[in-house]
PDB file of C-alpha atoms in Angstrom:
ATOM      1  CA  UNK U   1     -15.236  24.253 -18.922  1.00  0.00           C
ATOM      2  CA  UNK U   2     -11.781  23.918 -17.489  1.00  0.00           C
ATOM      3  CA  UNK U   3      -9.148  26.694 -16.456  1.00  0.00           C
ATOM      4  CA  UNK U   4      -5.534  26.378 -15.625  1.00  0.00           C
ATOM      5  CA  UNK U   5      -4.559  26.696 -11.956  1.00  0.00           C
ATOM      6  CA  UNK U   6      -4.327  30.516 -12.186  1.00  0.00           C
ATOM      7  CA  UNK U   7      -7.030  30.775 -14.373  1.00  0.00           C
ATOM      8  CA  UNK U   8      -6.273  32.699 -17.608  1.00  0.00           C
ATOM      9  CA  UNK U   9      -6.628  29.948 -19.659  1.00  0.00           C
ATOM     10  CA  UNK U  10     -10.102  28.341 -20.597  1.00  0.00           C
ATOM     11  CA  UNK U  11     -10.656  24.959 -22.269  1.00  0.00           C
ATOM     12  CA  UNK U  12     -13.881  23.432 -22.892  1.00  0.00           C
ATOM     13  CA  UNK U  13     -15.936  20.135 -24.469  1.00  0.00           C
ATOM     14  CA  UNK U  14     -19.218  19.846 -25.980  1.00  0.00           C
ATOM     15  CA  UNK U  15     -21.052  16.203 -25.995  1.00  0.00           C
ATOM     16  CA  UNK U  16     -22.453  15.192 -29.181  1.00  0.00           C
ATOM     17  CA  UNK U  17     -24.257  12.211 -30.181  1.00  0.00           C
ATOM     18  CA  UNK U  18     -20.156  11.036 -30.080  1.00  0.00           C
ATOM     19  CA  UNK U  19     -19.419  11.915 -26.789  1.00  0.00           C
ATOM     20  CA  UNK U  20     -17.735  14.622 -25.598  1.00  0.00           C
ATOM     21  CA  UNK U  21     -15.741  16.784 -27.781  1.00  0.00           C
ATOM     22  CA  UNK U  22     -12.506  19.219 -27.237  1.00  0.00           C
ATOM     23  CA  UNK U  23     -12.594  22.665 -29.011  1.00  0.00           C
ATOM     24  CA  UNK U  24      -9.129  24.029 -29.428  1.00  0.00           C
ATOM     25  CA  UNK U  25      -8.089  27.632 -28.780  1.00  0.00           C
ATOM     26  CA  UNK U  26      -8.493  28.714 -32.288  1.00  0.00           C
ATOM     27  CA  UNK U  27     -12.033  27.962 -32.711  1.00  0.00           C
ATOM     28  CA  UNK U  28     -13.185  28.911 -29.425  1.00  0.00           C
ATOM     29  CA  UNK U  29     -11.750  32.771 -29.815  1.00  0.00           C
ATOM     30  CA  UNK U  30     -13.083  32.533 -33.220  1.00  0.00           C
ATOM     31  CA  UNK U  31     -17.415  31.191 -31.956  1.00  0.00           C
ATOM     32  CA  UNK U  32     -16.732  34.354 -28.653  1.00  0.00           C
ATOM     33  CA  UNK U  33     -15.382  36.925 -31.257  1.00  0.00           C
ATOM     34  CA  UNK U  34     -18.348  36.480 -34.283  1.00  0.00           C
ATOM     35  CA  UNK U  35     -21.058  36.160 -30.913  1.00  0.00           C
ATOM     36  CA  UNK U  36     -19.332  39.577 -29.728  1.00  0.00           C
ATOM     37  CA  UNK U  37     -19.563  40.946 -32.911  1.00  0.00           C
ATOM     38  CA  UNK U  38     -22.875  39.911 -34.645  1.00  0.00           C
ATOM     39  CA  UNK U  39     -24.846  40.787 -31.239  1.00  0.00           C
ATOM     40  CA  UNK U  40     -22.910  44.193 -30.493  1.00  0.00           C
ATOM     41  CA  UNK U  41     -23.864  44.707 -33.997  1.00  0.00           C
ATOM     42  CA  UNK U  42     -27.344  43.533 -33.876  1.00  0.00           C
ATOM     43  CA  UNK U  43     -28.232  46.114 -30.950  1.00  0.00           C
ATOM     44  CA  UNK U  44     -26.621  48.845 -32.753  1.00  0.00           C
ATOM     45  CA  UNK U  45     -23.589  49.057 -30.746  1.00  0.00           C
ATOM     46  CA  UNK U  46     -20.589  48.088 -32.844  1.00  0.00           C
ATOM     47  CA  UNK U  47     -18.502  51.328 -33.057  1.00  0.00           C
ATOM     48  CA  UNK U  48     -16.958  52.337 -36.322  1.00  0.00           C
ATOM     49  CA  UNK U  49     -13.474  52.006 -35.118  1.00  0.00           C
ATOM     50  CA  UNK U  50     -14.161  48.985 -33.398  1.00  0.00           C
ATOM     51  CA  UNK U  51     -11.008  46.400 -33.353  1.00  0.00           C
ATOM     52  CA  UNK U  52     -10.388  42.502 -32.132  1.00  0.00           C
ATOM     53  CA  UNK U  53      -6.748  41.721 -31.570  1.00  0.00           C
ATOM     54  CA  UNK U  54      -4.955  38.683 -32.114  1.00  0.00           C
ATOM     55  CA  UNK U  55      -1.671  36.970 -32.696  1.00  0.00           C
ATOM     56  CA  UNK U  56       0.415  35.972 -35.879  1.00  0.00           C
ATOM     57  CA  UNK U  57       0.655  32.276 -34.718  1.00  0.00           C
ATOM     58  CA  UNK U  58      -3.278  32.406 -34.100  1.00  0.00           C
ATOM     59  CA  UNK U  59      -5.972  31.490 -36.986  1.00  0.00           C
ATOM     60  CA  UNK U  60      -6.555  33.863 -40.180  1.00  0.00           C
ATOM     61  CA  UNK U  61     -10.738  32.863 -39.453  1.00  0.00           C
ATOM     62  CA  UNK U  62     -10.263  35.509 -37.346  1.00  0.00           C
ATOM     63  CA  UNK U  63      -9.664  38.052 -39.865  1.00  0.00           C
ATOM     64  CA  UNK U  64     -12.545  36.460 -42.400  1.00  0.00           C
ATOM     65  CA  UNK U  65     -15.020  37.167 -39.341  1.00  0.00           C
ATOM     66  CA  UNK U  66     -13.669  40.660 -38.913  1.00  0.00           C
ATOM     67  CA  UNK U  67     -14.133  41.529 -42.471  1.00  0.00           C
ATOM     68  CA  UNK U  68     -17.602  40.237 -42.224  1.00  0.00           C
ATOM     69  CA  UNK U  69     -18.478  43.336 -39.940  1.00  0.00           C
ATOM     70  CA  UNK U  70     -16.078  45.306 -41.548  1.00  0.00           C
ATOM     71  CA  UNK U  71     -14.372  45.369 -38.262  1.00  0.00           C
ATOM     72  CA  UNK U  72     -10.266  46.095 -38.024  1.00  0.00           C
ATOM     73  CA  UNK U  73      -8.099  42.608 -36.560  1.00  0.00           C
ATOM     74  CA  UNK U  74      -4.941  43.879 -35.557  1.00  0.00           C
ATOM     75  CA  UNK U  75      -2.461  40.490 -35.373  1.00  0.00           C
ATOM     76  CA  UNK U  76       0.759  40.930 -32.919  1.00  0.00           C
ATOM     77  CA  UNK U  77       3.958  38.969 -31.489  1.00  0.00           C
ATOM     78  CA  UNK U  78       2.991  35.672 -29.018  1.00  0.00           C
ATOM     79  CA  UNK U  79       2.284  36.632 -25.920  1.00  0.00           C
ATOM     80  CA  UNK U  80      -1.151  38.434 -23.928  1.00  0.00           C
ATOM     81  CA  UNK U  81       1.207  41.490 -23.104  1.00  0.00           C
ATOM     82  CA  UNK U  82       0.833  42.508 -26.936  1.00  0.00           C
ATOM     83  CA  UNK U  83      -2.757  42.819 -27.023  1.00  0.00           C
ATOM     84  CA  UNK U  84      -2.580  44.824 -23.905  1.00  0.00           C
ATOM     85  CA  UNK U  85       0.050  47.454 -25.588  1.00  0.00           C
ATOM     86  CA  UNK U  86      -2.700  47.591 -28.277  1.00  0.00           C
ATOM     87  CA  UNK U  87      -5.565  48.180 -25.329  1.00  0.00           C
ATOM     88  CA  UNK U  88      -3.085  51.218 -24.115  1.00  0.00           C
ATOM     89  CA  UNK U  89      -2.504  52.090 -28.105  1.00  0.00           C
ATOM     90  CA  UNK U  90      -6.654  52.643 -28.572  1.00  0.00           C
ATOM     91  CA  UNK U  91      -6.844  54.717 -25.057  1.00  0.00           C
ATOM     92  CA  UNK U  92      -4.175  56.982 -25.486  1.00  0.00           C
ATOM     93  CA  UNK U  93      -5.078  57.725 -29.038  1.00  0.00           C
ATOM     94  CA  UNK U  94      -8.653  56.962 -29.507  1.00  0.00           C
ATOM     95  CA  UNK U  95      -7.577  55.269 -33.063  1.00  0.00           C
ATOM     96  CA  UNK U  96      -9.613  52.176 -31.994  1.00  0.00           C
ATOM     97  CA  UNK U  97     -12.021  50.853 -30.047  1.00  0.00           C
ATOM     98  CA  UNK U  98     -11.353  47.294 -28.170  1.00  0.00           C
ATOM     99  CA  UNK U  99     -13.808  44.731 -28.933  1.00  0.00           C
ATOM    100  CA  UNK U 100     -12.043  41.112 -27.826  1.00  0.00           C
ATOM    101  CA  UNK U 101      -8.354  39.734 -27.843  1.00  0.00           C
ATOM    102  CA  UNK U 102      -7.550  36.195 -28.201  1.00  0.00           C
ATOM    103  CA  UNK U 103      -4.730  33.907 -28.397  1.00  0.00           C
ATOM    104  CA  UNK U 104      -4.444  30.526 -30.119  1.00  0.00           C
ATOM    105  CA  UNK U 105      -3.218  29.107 -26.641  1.00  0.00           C
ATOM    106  CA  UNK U 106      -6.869  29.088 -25.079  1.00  0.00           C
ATOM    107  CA  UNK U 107      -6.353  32.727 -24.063  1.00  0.00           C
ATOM    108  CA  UNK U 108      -9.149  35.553 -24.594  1.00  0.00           C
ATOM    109  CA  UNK U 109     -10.230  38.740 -23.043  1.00  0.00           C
ATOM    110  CA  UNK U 110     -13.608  41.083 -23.987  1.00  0.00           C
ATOM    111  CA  UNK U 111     -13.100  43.760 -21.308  1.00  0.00           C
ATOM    112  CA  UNK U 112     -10.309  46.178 -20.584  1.00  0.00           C
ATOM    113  CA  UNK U 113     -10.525  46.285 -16.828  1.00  0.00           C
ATOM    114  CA  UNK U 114      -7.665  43.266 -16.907  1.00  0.00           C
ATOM    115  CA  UNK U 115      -4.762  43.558 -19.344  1.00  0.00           C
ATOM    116  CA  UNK U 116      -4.139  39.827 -19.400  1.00  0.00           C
ATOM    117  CA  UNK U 117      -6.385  36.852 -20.852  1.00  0.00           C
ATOM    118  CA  UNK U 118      -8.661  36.225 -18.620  1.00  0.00           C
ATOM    119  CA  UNK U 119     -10.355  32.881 -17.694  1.00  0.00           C
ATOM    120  CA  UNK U 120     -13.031  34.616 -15.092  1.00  0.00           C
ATOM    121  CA  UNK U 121     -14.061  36.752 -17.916  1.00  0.00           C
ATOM    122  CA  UNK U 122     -14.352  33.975 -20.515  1.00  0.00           C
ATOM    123  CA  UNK U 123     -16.073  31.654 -18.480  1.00  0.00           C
ATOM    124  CA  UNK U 124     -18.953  34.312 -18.937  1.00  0.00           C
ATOM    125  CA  UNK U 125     -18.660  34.483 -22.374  1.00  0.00           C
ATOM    126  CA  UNK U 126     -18.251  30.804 -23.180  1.00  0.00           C
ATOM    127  CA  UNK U 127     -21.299  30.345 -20.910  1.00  0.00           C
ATOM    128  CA  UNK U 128     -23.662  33.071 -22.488  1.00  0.00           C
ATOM    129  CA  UNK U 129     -22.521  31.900 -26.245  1.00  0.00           C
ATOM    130  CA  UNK U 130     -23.587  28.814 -25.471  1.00  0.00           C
ATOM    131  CA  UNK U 131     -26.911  29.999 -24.150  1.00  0.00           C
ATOM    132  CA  UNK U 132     -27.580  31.956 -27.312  1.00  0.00           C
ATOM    133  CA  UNK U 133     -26.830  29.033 -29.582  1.00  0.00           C
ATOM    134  CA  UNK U 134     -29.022  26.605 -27.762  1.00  0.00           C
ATOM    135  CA  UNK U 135     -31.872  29.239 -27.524  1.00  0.00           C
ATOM    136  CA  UNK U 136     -31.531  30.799 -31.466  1.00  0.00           C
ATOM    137  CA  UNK U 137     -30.849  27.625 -32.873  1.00  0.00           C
ATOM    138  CA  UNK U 138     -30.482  24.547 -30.523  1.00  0.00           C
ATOM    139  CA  UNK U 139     -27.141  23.823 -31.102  1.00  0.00           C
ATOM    140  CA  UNK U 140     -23.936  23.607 -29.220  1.00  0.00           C
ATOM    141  CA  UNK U 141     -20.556  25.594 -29.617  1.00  0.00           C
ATOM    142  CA  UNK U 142     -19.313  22.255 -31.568  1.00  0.00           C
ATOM    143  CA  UNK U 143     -22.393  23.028 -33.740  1.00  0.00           C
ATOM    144  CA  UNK U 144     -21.532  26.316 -33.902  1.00  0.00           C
ATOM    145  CA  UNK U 145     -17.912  26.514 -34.682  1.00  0.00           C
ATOM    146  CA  UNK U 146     -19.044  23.989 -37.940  1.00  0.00           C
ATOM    147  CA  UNK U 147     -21.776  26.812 -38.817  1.00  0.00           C
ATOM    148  CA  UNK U 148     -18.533  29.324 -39.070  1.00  0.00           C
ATOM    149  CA  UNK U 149     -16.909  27.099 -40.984  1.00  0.00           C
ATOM    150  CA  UNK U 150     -19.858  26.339 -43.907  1.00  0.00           C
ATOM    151  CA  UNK U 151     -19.972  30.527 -43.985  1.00  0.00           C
ATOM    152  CA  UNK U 152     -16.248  31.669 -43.767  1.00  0.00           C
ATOM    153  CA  UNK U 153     -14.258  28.399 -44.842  1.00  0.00           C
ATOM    154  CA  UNK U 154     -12.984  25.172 -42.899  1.00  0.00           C
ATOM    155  CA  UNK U 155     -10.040  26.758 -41.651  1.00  0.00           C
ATOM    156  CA  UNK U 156      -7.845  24.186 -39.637  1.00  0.00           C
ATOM    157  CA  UNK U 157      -4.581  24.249 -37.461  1.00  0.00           C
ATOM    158  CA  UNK U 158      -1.626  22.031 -36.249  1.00  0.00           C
ATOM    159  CA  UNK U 159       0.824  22.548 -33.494  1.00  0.00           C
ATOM    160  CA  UNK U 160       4.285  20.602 -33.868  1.00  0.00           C
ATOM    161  CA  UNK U 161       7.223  20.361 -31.889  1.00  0.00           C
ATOM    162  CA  UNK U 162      10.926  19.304 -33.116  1.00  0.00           C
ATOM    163  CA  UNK U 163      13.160  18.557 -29.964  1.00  0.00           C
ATOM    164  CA  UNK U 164      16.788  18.863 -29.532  1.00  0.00           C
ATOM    165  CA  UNK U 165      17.282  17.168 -26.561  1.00  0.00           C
ATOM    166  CA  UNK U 166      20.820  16.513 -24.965  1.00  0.00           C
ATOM    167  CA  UNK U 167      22.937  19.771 -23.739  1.00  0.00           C
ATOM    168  CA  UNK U 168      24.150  21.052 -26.737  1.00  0.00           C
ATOM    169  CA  UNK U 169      19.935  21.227 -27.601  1.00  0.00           C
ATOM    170  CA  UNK U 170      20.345  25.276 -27.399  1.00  0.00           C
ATOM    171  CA  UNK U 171      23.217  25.180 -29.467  1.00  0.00           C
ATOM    172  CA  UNK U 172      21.428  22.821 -32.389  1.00  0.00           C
ATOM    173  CA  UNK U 173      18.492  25.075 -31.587  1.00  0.00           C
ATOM    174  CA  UNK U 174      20.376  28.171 -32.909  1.00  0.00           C
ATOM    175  CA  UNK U 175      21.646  26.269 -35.605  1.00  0.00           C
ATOM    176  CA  UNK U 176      18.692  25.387 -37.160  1.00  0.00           C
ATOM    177  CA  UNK U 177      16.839  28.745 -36.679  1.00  0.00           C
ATOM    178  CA  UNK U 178      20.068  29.808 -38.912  1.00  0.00           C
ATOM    179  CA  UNK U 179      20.204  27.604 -41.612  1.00  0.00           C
ATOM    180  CA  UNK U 180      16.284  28.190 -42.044  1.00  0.00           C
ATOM    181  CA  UNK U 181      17.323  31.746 -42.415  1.00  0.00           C
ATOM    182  CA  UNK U 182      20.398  31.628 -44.693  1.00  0.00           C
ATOM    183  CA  UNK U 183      18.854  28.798 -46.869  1.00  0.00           C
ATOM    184  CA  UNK U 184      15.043  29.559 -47.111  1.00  0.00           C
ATOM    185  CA  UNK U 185      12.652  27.061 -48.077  1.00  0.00           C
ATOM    186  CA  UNK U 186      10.168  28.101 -51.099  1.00  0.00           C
ATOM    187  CA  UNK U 187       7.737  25.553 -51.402  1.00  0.00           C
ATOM    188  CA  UNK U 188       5.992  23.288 -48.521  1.00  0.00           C
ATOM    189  CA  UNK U 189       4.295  20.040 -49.471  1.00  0.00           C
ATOM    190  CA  UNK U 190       4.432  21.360 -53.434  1.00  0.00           C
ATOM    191  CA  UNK U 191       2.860  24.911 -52.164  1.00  0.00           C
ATOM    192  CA  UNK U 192       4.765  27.493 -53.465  1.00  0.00           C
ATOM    193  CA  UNK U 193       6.134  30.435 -50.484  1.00  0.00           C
ATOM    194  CA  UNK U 194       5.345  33.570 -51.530  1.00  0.00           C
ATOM    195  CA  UNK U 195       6.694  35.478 -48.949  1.00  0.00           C
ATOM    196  CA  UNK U 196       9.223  34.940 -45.926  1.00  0.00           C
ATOM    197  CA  UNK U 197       8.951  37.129 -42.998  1.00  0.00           C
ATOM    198  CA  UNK U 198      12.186  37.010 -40.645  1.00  0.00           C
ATOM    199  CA  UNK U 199      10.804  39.376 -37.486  1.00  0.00           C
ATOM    200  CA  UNK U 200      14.254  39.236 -35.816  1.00  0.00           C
ATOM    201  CA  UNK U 201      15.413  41.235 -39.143  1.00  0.00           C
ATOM    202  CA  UNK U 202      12.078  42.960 -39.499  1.00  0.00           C
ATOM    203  CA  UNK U 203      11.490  41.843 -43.297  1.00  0.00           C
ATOM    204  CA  UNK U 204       9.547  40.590 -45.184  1.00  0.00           C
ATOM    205  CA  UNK U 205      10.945  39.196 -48.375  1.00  0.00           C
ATOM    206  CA  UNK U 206       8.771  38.133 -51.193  1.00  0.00           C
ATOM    207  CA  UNK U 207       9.705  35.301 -53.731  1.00  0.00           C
ATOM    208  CA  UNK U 208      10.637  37.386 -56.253  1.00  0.00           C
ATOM    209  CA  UNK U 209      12.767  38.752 -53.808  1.00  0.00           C
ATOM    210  CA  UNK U 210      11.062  42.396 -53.277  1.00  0.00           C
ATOM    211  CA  UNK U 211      11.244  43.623 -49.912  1.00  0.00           C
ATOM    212  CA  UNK U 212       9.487  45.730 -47.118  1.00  0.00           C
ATOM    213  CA  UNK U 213       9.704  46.059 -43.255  1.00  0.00           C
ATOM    214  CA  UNK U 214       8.098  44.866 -40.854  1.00  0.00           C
ATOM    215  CA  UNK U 215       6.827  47.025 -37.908  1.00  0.00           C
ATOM    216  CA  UNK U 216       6.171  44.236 -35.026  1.00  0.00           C
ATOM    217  CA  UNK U 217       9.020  44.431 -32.457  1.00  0.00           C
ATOM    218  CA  UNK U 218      12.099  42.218 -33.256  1.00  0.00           C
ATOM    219  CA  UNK U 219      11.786  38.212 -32.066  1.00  0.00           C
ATOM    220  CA  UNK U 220      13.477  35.718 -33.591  1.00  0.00           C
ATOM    221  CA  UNK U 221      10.399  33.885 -35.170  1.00  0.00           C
ATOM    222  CA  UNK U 222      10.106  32.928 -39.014  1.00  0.00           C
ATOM    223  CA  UNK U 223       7.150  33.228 -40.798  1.00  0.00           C
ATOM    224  CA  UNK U 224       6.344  31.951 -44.911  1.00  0.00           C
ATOM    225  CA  UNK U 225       3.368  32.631 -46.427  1.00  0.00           C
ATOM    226  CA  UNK U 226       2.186  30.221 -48.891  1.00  0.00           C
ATOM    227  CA  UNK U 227       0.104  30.630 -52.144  1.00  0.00           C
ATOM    228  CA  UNK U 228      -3.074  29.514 -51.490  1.00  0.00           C
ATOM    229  CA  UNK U 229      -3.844  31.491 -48.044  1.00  0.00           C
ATOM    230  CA  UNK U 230      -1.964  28.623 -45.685  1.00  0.00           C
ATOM    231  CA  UNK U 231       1.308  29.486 -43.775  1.00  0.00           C
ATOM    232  CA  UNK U 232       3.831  28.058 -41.923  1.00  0.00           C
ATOM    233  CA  UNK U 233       5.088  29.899 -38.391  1.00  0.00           C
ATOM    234  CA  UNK U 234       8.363  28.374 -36.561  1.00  0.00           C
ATOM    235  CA  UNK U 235      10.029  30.036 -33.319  1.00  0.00           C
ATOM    236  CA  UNK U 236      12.105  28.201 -30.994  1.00  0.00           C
ATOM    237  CA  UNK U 237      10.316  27.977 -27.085  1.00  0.00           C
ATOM    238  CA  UNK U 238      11.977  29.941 -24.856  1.00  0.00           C
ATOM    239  CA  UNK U 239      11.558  27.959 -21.873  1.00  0.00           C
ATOM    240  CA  UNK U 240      12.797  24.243 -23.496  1.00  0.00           C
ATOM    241  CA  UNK U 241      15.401  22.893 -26.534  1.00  0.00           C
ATOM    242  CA  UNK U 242      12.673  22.249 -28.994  1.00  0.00           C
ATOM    243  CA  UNK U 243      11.204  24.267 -31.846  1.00  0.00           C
ATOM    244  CA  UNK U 244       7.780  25.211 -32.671  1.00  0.00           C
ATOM    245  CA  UNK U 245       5.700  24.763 -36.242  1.00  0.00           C
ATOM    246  CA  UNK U 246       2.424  26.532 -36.362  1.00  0.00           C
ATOM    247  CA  UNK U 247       0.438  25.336 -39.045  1.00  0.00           C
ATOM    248  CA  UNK U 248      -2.427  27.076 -40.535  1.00  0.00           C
ATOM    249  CA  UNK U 249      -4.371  26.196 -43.603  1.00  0.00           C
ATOM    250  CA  UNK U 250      -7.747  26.719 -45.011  1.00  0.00           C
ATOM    251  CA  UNK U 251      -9.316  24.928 -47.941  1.00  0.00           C
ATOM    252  CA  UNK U 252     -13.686  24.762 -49.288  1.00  0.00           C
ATOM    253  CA  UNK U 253     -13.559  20.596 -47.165  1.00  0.00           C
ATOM    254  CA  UNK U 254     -12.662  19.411 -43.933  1.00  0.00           C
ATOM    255  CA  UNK U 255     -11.015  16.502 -44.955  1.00  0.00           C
ATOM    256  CA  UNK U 256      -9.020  18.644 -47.392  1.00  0.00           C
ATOM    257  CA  UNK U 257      -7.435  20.948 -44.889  1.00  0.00           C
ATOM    258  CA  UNK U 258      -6.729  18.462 -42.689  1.00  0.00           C
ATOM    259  CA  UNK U 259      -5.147  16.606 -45.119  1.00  0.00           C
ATOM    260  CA  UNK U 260      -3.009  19.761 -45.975  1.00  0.00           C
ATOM    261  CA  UNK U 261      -1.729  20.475 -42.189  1.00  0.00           C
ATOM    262  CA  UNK U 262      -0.498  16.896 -42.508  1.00  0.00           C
ATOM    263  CA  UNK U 263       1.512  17.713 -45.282  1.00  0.00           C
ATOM    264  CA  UNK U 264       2.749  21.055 -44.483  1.00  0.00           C
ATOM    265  CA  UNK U 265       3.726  19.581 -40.987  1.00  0.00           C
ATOM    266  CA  UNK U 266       5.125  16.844 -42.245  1.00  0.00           C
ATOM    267  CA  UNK U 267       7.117  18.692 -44.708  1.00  0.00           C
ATOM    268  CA  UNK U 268       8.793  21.440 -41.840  1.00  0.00           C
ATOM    269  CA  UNK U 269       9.609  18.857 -40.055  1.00  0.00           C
ATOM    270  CA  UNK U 270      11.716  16.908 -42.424  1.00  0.00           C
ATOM    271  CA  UNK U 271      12.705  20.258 -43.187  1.00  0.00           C
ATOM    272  CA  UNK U 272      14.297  20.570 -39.478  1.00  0.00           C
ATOM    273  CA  UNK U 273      15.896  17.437 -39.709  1.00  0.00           C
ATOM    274  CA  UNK U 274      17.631  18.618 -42.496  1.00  0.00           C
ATOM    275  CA  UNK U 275      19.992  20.976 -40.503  1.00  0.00           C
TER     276      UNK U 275
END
């Protein structure tokens, strides 16, 4: 296990008969929230209104292993301060009650003492999963993360970046965000888009153009949902000229989704360039 320098952020690698291997973000929040869930459940202690909390830009496994338990996944904006809102949300209200938080950027949280991922917290939990796994089934989380797959579906994801660089970068920036918006794409890679959803307009606009709004706040990130369960998320950083692609896709193979976050990525990039 490794944490960043102010430790909120947990990465970690597994050795197999291979060597070592990484787990990304994604399918470490997805092994801590199904061990949360299946053993709070086990002892009798998963509440009715018992929610996880995650992000739009993080994996849909999430929600399969939610539904599992018949357990609510609330998805929100980028960024830990949206989960905690939602922590504040279930207190003031008692609607829900807060089982874990995660974040496709290695960030997670079980607890509601600290409103922020938390690396402290998920060294614990990384370090008890793996316990269980090696002591119900001797396996590792890299063998576990493939059991969620054979049961829920091989769910894979891709991060790309296209960079403006030079000082008119913002400017392009802008530019492309715009022509993405006033000329929408609706197919990726031969997939058709069913639905675009523009959160700096707060719609969501289907492709046979019916309409309904969207009740995350406003951020200027695009989101297109595409027929078979996969989706595409771009949203320009807000620290550096370049723009993010978020690719998620999910397929019955390995070697099929994988071969379908190629494409997709492949496609909204070219798609980019266009602009």
């Amino acid at each position: 296990m490794g944490t960043d320098p102010d430790c909120d952020r947990v990465g970690i690698a597994c050795m197999t008969e291979n060597g070592p291997k990484l787990l990304n973000g994604n399918q470490i929040g997805c092994i801590l929230l199904h061990y949360i869930l299946s053993q709070k459940m086990e002892r009798g202690e998963l509440p009715a209104n018992a929610a996880a909390v995650s992000t739009i830009v993080s994996t849909d496994m999430a929600k399969a292993i939610c539904d599992s338990f018949g357990v609510k996944l609330i998805k929100v904006l980028t960024g830990f301060k949206y989960i905690a809102e939602q922590i504040q949300l279930f207190e003031d209200t008692g609607c829900n009650t807060f089982m874990f938080g995660f974040e496709e950027s290695f960030g997670y949280l079980s607890g509601t003492d600290v409103r922020d991922k938390d690396g402290v917290n998920a060294c614990l939990l990384i370090a008890e999963a793996a316990c269980w796994y090696k002591k119900m089934y001797n396996k590792t989380l890299v063998d576990a993360i493939d059991m969620l797959y054979e049961q829920y579906g091989y769910y894979g994801d891709k991060v790309a970046s296209f960079v403006l660089p030079g000082k008119d970068g913002l400017e392009k920036m802008k530019n492309v965000m715009a022509g993405l918006r006033n000329n929408p794409p609706w197919a990726f890679a031969g997939e058709k888009v069913v639905a675009m959803r523009d959160y700096q307009s707060s719609l969501r606009v289907t492709s046979d153009l019916q309409t309904e709004i969207l009740t995350l706040p406003k951020s200027n990130v695009l989101f297109f949902e595409l027929e078979n369960g996969s989706w595409i998320c771009v949203r320009p950083s807000g620290t550096e000229p370049k723009i993010k692609l978020y690719v998620n896709a999910v397929s019955d193979d390995p070697a099929k989704t994988e071969k379908m976050l190629e494409a997709y990525a492949d496609d909204a990039v070219k798609l980019l360039e266009s602009f």
